[in-house]
Short mmCIF file of N, CA, C and O in Angstrom, two decimals:
data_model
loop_
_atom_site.label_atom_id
_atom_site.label_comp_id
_atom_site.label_asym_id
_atom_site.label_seq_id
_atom_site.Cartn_x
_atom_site.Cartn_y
_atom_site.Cartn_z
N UNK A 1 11.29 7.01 14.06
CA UNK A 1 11.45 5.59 13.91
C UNK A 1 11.32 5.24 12.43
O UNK A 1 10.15 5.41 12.07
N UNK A 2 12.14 4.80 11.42
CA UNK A 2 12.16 3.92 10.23
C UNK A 2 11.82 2.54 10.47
O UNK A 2 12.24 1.63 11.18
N UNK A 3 10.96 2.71 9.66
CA UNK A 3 10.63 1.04 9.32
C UNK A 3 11.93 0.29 8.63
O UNK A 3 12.63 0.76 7.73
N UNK A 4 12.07 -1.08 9.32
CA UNK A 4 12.69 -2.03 8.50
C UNK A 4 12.23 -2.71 7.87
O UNK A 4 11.02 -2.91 7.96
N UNK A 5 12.96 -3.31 7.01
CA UNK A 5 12.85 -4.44 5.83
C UNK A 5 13.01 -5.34 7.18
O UNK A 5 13.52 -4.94 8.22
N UNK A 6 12.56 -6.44 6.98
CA UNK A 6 12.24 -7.68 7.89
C UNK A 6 12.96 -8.49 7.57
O UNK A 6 13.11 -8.51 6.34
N UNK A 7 13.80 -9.57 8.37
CA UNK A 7 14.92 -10.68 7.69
C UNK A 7 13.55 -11.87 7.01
O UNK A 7 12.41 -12.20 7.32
N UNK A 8 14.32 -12.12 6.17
CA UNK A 8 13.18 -13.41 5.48
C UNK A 8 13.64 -14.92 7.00
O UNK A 8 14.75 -15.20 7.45
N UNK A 9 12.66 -15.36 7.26
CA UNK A 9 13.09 -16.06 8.30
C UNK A 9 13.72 -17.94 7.64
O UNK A 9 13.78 -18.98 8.29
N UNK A 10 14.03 -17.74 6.43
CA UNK A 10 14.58 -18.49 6.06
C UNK A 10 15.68 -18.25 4.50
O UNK A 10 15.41 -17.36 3.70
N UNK A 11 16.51 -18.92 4.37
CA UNK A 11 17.42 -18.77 3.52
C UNK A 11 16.87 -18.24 1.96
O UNK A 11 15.80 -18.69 1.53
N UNK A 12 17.43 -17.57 1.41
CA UNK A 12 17.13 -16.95 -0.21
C UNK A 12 16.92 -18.23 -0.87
O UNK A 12 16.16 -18.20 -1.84
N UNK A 13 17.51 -19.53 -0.49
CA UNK A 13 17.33 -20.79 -1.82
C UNK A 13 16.51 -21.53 -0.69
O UNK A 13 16.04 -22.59 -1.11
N UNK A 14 16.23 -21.28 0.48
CA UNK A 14 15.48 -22.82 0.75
C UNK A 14 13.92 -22.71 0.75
O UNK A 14 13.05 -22.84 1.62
N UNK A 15 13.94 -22.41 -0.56
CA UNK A 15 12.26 -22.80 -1.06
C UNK A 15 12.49 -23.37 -2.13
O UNK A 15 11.54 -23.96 -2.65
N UNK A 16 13.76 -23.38 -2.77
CA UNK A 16 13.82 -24.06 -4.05
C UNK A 16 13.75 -25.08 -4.21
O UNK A 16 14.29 -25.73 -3.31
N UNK A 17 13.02 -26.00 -5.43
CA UNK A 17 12.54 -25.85 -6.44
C UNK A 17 11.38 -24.39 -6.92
O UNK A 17 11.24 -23.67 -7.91
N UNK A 18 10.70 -24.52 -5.44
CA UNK A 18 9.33 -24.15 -5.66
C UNK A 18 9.59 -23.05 -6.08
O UNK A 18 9.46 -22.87 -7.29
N UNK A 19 10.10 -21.82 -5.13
CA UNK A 19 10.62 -20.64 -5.15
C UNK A 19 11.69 -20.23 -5.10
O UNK A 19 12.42 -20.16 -4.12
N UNK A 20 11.97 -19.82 -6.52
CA UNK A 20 14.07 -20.14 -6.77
C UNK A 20 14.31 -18.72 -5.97
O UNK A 20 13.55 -17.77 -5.79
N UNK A 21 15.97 -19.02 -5.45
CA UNK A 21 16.72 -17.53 -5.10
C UNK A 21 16.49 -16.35 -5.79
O UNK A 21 16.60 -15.22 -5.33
N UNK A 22 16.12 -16.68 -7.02
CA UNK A 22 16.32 -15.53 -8.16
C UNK A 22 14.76 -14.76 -7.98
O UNK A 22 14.56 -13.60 -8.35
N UNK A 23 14.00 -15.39 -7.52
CA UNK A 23 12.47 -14.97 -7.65
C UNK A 23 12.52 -14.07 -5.89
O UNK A 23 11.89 -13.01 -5.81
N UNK A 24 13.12 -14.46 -4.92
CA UNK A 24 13.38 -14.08 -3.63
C UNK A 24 13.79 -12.77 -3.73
O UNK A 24 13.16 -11.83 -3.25
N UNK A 25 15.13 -12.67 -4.50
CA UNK A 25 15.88 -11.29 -4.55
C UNK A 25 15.26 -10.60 -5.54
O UNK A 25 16.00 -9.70 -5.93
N UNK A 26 14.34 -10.63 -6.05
CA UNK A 26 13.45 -9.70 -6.76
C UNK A 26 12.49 -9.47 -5.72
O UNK A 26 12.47 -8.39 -5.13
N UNK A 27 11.70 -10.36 -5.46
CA UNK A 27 10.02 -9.71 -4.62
C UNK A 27 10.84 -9.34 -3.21
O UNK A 27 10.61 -8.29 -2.61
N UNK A 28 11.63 -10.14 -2.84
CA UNK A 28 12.00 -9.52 -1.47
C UNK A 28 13.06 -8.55 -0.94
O UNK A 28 13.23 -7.92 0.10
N UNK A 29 13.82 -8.74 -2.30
CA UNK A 29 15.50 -7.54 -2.13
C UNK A 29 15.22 -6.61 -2.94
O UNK A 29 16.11 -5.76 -3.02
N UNK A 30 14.23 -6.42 -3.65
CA UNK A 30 13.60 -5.32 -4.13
C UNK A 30 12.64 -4.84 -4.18
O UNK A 30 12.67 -3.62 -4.01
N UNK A 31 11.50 -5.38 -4.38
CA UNK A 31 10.06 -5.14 -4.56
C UNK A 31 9.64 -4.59 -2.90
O UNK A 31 9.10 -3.56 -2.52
N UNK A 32 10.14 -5.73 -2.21
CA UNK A 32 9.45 -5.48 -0.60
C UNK A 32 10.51 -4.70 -0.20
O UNK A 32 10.01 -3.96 0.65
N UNK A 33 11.61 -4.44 -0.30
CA UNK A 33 12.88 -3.17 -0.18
C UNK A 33 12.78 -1.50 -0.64
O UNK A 33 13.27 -0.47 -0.16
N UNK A 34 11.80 -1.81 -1.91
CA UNK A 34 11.80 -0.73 -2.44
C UNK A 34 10.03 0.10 -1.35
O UNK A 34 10.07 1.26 -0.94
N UNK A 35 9.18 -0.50 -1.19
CA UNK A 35 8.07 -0.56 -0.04
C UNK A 35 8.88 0.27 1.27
O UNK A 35 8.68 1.45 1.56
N UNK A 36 9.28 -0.11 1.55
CA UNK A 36 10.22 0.07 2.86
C UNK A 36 10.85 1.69 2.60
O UNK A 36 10.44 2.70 3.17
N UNK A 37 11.79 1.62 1.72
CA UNK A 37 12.41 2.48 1.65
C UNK A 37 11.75 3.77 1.13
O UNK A 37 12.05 4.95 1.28
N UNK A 38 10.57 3.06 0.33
CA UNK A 38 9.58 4.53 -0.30
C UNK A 38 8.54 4.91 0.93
O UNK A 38 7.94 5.99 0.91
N UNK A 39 8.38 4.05 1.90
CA UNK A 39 7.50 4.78 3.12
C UNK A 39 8.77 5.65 4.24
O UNK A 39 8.40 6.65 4.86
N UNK A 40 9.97 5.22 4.35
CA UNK A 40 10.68 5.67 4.85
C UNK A 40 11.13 7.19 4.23
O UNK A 40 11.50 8.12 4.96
N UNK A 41 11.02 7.28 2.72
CA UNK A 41 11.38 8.70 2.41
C UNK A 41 10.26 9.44 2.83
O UNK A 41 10.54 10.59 3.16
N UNK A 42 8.94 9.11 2.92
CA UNK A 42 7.49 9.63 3.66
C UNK A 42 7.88 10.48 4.75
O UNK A 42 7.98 11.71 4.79
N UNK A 43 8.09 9.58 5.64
CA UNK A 43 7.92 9.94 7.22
C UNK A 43 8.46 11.26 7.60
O UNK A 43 7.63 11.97 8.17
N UNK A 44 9.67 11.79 7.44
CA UNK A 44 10.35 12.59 8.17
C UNK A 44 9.46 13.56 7.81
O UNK A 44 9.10 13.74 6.65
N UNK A 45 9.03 14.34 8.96
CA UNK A 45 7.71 15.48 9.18
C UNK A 45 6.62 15.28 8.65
O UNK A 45 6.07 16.18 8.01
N UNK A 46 6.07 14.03 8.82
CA UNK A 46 4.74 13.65 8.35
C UNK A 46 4.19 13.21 10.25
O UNK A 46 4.77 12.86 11.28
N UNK A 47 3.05 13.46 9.90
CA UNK A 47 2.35 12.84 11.06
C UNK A 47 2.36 11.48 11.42
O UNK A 47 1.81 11.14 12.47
N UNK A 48 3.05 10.43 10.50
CA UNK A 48 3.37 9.39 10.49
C UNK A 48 4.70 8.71 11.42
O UNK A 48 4.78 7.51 11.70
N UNK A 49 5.74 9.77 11.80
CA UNK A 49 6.89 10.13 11.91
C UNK A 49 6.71 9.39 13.41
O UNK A 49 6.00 9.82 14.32
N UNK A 50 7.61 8.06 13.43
CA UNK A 50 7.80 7.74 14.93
C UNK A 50 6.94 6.47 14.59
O UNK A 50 7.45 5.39 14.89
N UNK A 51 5.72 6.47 14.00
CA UNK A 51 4.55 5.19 14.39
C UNK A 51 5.08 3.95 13.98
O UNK A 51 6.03 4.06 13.20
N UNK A 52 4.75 2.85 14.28
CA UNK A 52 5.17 2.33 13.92
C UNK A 52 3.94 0.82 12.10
O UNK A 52 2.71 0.78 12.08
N UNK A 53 4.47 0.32 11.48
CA UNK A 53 3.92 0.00 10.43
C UNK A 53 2.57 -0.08 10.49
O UNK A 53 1.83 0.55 9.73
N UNK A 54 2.05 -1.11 11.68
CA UNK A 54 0.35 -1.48 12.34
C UNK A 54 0.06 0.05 12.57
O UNK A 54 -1.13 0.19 12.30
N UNK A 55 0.59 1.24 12.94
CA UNK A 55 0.07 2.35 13.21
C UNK A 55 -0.44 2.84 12.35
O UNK A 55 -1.64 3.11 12.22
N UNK A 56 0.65 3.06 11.48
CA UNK A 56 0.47 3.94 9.78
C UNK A 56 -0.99 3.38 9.12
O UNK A 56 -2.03 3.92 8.72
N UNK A 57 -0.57 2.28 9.20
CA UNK A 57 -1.94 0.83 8.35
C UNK A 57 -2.97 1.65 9.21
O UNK A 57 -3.64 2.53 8.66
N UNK A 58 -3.09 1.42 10.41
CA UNK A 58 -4.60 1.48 11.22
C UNK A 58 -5.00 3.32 11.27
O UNK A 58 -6.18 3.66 11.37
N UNK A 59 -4.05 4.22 11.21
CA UNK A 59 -4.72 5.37 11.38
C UNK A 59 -5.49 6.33 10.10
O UNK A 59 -5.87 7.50 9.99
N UNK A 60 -5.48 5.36 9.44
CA UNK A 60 -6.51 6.11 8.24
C UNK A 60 -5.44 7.18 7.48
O UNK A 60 -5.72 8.34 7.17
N UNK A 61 -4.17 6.51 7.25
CA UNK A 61 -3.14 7.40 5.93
C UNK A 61 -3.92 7.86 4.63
O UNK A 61 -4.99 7.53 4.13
N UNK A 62 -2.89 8.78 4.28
CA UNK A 62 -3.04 9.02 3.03
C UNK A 62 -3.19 7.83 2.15
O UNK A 62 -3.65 6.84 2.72
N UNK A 63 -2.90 7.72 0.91
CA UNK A 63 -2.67 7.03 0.27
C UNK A 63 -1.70 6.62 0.03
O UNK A 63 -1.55 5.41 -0.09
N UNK A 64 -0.53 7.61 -0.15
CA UNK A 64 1.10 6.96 -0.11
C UNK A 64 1.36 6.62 0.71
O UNK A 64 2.35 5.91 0.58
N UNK A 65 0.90 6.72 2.00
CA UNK A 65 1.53 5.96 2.97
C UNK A 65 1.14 4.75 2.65
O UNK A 65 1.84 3.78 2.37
N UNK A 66 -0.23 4.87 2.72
CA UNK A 66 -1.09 3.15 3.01
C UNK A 66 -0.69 2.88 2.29
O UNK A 66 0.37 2.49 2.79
N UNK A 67 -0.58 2.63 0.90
CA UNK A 67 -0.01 1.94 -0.21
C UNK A 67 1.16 1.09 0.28
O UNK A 67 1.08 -0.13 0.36
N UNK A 68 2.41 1.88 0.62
CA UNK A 68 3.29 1.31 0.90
C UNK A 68 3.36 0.72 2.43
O UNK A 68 3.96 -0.33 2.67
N UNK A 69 2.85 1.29 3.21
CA UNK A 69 2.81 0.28 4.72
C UNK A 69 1.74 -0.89 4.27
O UNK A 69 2.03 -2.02 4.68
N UNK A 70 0.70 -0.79 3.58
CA UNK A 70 0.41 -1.98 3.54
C UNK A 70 0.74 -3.55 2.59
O UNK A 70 0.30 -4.70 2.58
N UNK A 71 1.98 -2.60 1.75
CA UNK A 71 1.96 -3.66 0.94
C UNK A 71 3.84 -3.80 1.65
O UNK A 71 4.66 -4.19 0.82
N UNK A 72 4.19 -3.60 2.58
CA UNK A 72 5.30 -4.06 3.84
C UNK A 72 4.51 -4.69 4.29
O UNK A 72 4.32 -5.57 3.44
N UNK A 73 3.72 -4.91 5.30
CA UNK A 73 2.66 -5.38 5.81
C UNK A 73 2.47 -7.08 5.07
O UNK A 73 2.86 -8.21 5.37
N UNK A 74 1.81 -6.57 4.17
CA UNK A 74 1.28 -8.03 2.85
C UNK A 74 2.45 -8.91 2.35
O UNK A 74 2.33 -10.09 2.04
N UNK A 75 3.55 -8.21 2.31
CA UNK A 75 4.86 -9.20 1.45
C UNK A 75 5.12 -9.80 2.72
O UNK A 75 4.99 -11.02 2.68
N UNK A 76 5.64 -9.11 4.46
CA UNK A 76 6.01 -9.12 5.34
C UNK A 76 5.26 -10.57 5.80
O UNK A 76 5.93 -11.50 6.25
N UNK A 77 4.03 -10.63 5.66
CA UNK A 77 3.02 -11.61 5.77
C UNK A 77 3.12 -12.76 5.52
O UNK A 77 2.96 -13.69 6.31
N UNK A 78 3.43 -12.82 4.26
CA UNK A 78 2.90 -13.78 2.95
C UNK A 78 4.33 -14.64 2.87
O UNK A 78 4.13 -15.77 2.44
N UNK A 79 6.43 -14.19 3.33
CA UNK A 79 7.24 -14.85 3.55
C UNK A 79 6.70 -15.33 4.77
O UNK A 79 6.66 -16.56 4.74
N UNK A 80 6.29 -14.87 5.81
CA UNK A 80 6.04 -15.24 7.11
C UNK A 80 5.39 -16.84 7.03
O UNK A 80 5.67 -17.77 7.79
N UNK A 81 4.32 -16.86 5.73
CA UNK A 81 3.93 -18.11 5.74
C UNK A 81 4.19 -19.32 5.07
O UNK A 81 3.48 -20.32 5.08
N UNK A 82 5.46 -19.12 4.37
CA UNK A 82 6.06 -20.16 3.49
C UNK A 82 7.38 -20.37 4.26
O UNK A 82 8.18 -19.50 4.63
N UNK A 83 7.45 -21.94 4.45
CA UNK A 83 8.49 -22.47 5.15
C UNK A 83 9.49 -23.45 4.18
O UNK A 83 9.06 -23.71 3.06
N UNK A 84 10.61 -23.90 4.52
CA UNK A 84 11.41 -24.96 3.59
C UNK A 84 10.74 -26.38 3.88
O UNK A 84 10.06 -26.44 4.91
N UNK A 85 10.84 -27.32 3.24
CA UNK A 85 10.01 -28.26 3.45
C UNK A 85 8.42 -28.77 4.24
O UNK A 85 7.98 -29.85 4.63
N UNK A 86 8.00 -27.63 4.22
CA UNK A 86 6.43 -27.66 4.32
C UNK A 86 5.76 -28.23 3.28
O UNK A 86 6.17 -28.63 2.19
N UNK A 87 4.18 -28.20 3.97
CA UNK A 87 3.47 -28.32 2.74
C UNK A 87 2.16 -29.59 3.28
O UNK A 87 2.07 -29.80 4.49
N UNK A 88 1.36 -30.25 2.46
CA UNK A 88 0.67 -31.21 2.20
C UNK A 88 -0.23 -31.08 3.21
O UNK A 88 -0.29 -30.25 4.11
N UNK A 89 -1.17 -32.36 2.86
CA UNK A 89 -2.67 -31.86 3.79
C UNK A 89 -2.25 -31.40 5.03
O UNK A 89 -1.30 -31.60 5.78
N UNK A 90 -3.80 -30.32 4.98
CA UNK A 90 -3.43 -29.78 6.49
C UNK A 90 -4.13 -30.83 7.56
O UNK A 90 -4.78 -31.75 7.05
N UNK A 91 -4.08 -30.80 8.44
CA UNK A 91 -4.54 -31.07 9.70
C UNK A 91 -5.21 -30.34 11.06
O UNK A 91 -5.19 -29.17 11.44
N UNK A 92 -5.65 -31.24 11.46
CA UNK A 92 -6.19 -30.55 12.89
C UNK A 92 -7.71 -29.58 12.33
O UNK A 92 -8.23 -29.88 11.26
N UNK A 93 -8.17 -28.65 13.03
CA UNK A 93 -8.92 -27.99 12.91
C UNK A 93 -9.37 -27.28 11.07
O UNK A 93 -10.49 -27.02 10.62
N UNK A 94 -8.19 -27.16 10.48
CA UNK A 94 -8.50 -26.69 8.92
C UNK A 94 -8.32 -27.76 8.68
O UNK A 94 -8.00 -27.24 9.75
N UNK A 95 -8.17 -28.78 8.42
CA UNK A 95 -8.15 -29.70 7.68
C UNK A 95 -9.19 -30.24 7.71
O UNK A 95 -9.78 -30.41 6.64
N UNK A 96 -9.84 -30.72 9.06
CA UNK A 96 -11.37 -30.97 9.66
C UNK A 96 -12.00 -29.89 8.70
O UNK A 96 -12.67 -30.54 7.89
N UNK A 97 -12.09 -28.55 8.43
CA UNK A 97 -12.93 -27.31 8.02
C UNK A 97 -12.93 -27.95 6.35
O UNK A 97 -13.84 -28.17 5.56
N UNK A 98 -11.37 -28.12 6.27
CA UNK A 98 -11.71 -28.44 4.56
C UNK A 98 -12.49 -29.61 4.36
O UNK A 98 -13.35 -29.56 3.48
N UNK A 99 -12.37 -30.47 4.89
CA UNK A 99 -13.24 -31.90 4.34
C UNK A 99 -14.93 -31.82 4.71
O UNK A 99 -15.87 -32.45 4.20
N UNK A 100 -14.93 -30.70 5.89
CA UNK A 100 -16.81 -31.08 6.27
C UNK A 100 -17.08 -29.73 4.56
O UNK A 100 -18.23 -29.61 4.14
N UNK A 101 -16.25 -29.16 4.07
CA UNK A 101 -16.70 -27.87 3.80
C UNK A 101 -17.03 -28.02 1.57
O UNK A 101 -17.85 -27.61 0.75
N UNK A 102 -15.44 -29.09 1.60
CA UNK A 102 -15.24 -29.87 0.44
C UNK A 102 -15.08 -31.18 -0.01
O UNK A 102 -14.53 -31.44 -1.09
N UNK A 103 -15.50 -31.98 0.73
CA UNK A 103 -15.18 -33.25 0.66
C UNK A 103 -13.65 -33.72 1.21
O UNK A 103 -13.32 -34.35 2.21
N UNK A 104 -12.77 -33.05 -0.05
CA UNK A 104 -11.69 -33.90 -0.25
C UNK A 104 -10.87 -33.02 0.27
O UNK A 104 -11.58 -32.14 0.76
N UNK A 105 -9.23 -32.68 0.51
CA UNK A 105 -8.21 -31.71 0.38
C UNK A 105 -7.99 -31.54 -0.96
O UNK A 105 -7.67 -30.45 -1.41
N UNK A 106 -8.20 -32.86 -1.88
CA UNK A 106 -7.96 -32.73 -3.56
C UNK A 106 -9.39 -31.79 -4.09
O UNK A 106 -9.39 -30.65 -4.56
N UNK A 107 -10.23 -32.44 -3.90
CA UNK A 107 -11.48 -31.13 -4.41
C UNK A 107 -11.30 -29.94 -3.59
O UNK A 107 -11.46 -28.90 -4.23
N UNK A 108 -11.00 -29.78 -2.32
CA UNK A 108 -10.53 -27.96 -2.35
C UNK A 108 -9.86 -27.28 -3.42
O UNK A 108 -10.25 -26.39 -4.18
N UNK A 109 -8.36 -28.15 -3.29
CA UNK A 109 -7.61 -27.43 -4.14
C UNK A 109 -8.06 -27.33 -5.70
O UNK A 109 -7.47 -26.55 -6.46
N UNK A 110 -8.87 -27.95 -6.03
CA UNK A 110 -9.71 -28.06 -7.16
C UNK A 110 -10.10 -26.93 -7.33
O UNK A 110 -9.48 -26.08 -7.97
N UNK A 111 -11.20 -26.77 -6.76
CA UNK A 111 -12.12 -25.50 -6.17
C UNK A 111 -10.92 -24.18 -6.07
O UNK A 111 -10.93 -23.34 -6.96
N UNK A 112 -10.20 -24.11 -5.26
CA UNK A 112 -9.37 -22.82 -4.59
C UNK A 112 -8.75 -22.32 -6.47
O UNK A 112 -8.96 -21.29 -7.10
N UNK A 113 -7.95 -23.62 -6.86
CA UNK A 113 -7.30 -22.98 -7.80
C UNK A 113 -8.28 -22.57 -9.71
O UNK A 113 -7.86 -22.13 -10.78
N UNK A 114 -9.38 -22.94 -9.30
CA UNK A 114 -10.38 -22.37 -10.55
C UNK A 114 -10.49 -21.26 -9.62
O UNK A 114 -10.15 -20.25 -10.23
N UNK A 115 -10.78 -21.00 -8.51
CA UNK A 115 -11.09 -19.84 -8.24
C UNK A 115 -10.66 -18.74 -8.44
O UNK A 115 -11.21 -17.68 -8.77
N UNK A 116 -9.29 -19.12 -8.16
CA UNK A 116 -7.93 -18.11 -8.23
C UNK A 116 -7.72 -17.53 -9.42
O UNK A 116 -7.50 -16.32 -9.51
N UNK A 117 -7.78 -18.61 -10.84
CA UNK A 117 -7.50 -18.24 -11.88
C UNK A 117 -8.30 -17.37 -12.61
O UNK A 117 -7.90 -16.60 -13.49
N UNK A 118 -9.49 -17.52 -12.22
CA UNK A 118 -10.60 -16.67 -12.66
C UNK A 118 -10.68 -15.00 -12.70
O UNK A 118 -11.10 -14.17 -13.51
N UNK A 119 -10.03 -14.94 -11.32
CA UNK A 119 -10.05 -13.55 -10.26
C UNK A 119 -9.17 -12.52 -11.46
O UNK A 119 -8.45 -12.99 -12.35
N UNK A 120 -9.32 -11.58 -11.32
CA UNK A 120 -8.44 -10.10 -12.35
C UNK A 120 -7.52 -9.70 -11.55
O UNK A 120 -8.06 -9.43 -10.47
N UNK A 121 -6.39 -9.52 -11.52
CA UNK A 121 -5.69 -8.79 -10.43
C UNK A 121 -4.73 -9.50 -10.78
O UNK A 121 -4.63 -10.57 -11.38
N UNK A 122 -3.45 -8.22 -9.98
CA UNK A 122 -2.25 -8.78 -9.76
C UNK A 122 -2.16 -9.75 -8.74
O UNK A 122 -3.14 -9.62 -8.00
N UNK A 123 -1.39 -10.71 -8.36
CA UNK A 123 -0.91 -11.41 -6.69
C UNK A 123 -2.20 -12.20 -6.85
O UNK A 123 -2.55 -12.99 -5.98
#
């Protein structure tokens, strides 16, 4: 069994402004393509051979594997949660979490994005 590249469940431009086409066909027609295709040269006669991505991730791989199933996995994820016209306070249950937790949705994002910037790392 080969892993696939996953369809983005929405169009290459409909995130734009936010997230242009051009930024899509890099992280996702290549970056998350090239993931795919470098765990796929793996497999054939690896003990990996047949499992499927959640398998590879959960059975304690090497390192080349995990590397690349989990970062299919993480990109696979992370389009999963950006939609075309989404966005703005949340509601319901997190939104309730953000205000008993930060006051505001504006002081979260306050908070979230010093946080973020601080952090070392790529992503």
């Amino acid at each position: 069994m080969l892993i696939r590249l996953p369809d983005l469940p929405y169009a290459l431009d409909a995130l734009a402004p936010l997230v242009s086409r051009e930024t899509l066909e890099v992280h996702y027609g290549r970056h998350h393509r090239a993931y795919v295709d470098r765990l796929n040269a793996l497999l054939p006669g690896s003990r990996h051979e047949g499992q499927s991505l959640e398998q590879i991730i959960l059975s304690k791989p090497e390192a080349q594997f995990f590397n690349n199933a989990a970062q299919i996995w993480n990109h696979t994820f992370y389009w999963n949660g950006l939609a075309p016209k989404a966005g703005g306070e949340p509601r319901g249950a997190v939104g309730e979490a953000i205000r008993e937790a930060f006051g505001t949705f504006e002081e979260f994002k306050a908070k979230f994005s010093d946080a973020a910037v601080s952090l070392f790392g790529s992503g």
